[in-house]
Short mmCIF file of C-alpha atoms in Angstrom, two decimals:
data_model
loop_
_atom_site.label_atom_id
_atom_site.label_comp_id
_atom_site.label_asym_id
_atom_site.label_seq_id
_atom_site.Cartn_x
_atom_site.Cartn_y
_atom_site.Cartn_z
CA MET S 264 0.00 0.00 0.00
CA ASP S 265 2.88 2.36 0.75
CA GLU S 266 4.15 1.97 -2.81
CA LEU S 267 0.72 2.84 -4.21
CA GLU S 268 0.37 5.90 -1.99
CA ALA S 269 3.83 7.08 -3.09
CA ASP S 270 2.48 7.64 -6.61
CA PRO S 271 0.72 11.07 -6.59
CA ALA S 272 -1.86 10.08 -9.22
CA ILE S 273 -2.83 6.89 -7.39
CA LYS S 274 -2.84 8.67 -4.02
CA ALA S 275 -5.22 11.31 -5.42
CA VAL S 276 -7.64 8.61 -6.54
CA LEU S 277 -7.41 6.76 -3.21
CA ASP S 278 -7.94 10.01 -1.30
CA SER S 279 -11.05 10.76 -3.36
CA PHE S 280 -12.64 7.61 -1.91
CA ASP S 281 -12.47 9.02 1.64
CA LEU S 282 -16.06 9.89 2.52
CA GLY S 283 -14.96 12.12 5.37
CA ARG S 284 -13.02 14.57 3.19
CA SER S 285 -15.97 16.78 2.26
CA ALA S 286 -19.24 17.29 4.07
CA PRO S 287 -22.53 16.58 2.32
CA ALA S 288 -24.74 19.59 1.65
CA ALA S 289 -27.97 17.73 2.41
CA PRO S 290 -28.96 16.25 5.78
CA VAL S 291 -27.60 12.73 6.31
CA LEU S 292 -28.64 9.77 8.44
CA VAL S 293 -25.69 7.57 9.37
CA ALA S 294 -26.85 4.25 10.81
CA GLN S 295 -24.18 1.92 12.15
CA ASN S 296 -24.48 -1.46 13.83
CA VAL S 297 -21.97 -1.57 16.68
CA SER S 298 -21.57 -5.30 15.92
CA ASP S 299 -20.96 -4.73 12.20
CA ASP S 300 -18.48 -7.33 11.00
CA VAL S 301 -17.62 -5.48 7.77
CA THR S 302 -17.46 -1.76 8.59
CA PRO S 303 -15.91 -0.85 11.96
CA ALA S 304 -18.26 1.36 13.96
CA ALA S 305 -15.40 3.63 15.04
CA ASP S 306 -14.65 4.47 11.39
CA THR S 307 -18.28 5.36 10.74
CA TYR S 308 -18.52 7.59 13.80
CA GLU S 309 -15.24 9.28 12.85
CA MET S 310 -16.69 10.08 9.41
CA ALA S 311 -19.92 11.43 10.94
CA ASN S 312 -17.94 13.62 13.34
CA ALA S 313 -15.77 14.93 10.48
CA TRP S 314 -18.90 15.84 8.53
CA ARG S 315 -20.39 17.59 11.56
CA ALA S 316 -17.16 19.50 12.13
CA ALA S 317 -17.42 20.69 8.52
CA GLY S 318 -20.96 21.95 9.13
CA ALA S 319 -23.08 19.05 7.88
CA ASP S 320 -26.44 18.15 9.41
CA VAL S 321 -25.75 14.56 10.51
CA THR S 322 -28.03 12.30 12.53
CA VAL S 323 -26.33 9.19 13.90
CA ALA S 324 -28.30 6.05 14.73
CA LYS S 325 -26.25 3.58 16.77
CA LEU S 326 -27.73 0.14 16.24
CA ASP S 327 -26.99 -2.53 18.81
CA THR S 328 -27.81 -5.71 16.93
CA PRO S 329 -26.04 -8.67 18.56
CA PRO S 330 -23.43 -10.50 16.49
CA LEU S 331 -25.19 -13.00 14.24
CA LEU S 332 -23.28 -15.90 12.76
CA PRO S 333 -19.86 -14.20 12.97
CA GLN S 334 -18.43 -16.94 10.78
CA ALA S 335 -20.80 -15.87 7.96
CA GLY S 336 -18.95 -12.58 7.58
CA VAL S 337 -21.67 -10.13 6.59
CA ALA S 338 -24.57 -11.09 8.85
CA GLY S 339 -23.91 -8.29 11.34
CA HIS S 340 -23.48 -5.82 8.50
CA SER S 341 -26.84 -6.67 6.94
CA ALA S 342 -28.81 -7.35 10.12
CA GLY S 343 -28.58 -3.77 11.36
CA LEU S 344 -29.86 -2.44 8.06
CA LEU S 345 -32.80 -4.81 7.97
CA LEU S 346 -33.77 -4.44 11.62
CA ASP S 347 -33.52 -0.65 11.79
CA ASN S 348 -35.71 0.28 8.84
CA PRO S 349 -38.18 2.11 11.15
CA THR S 350 -35.45 4.58 12.15
CA ALA S 351 -34.58 5.31 8.52
CA VAL S 352 -38.21 5.62 7.45
CA GLY S 353 -38.97 7.94 10.38
CA TRP S 354 -35.93 10.06 9.57
CA LEU S 355 -37.01 10.36 5.91
CA ILE S 356 -40.57 11.30 6.88
CA ASP S 357 -39.18 14.03 9.16
CA ARG S 358 -37.11 15.41 6.25
CA PHE S 359 -40.19 15.62 4.01
CA ASN S 360 -42.19 17.35 6.75
CA HIS S 361 -39.63 20.14 7.33
#
């Protein structure tokens, strides 16, 4: 990875993938399962905090879905999404009503 990042053109592309670099202009809901086995919760909260620091309107929903089939790899990643749909739907309804 160090060799890739040493190339300015490649580093520029890799840096462009960093979601925390620029804040979204529209309100954002960031929902993260603390037991996510794909995306570390700390990384997600760091991104949300960076967006807030840049002035974005960010709502964070911390989901506490227990680890499900850790050996399956993505169960904890998907479970939070499926089980927390009411939070997302409620958040969207609030956006339309403002």
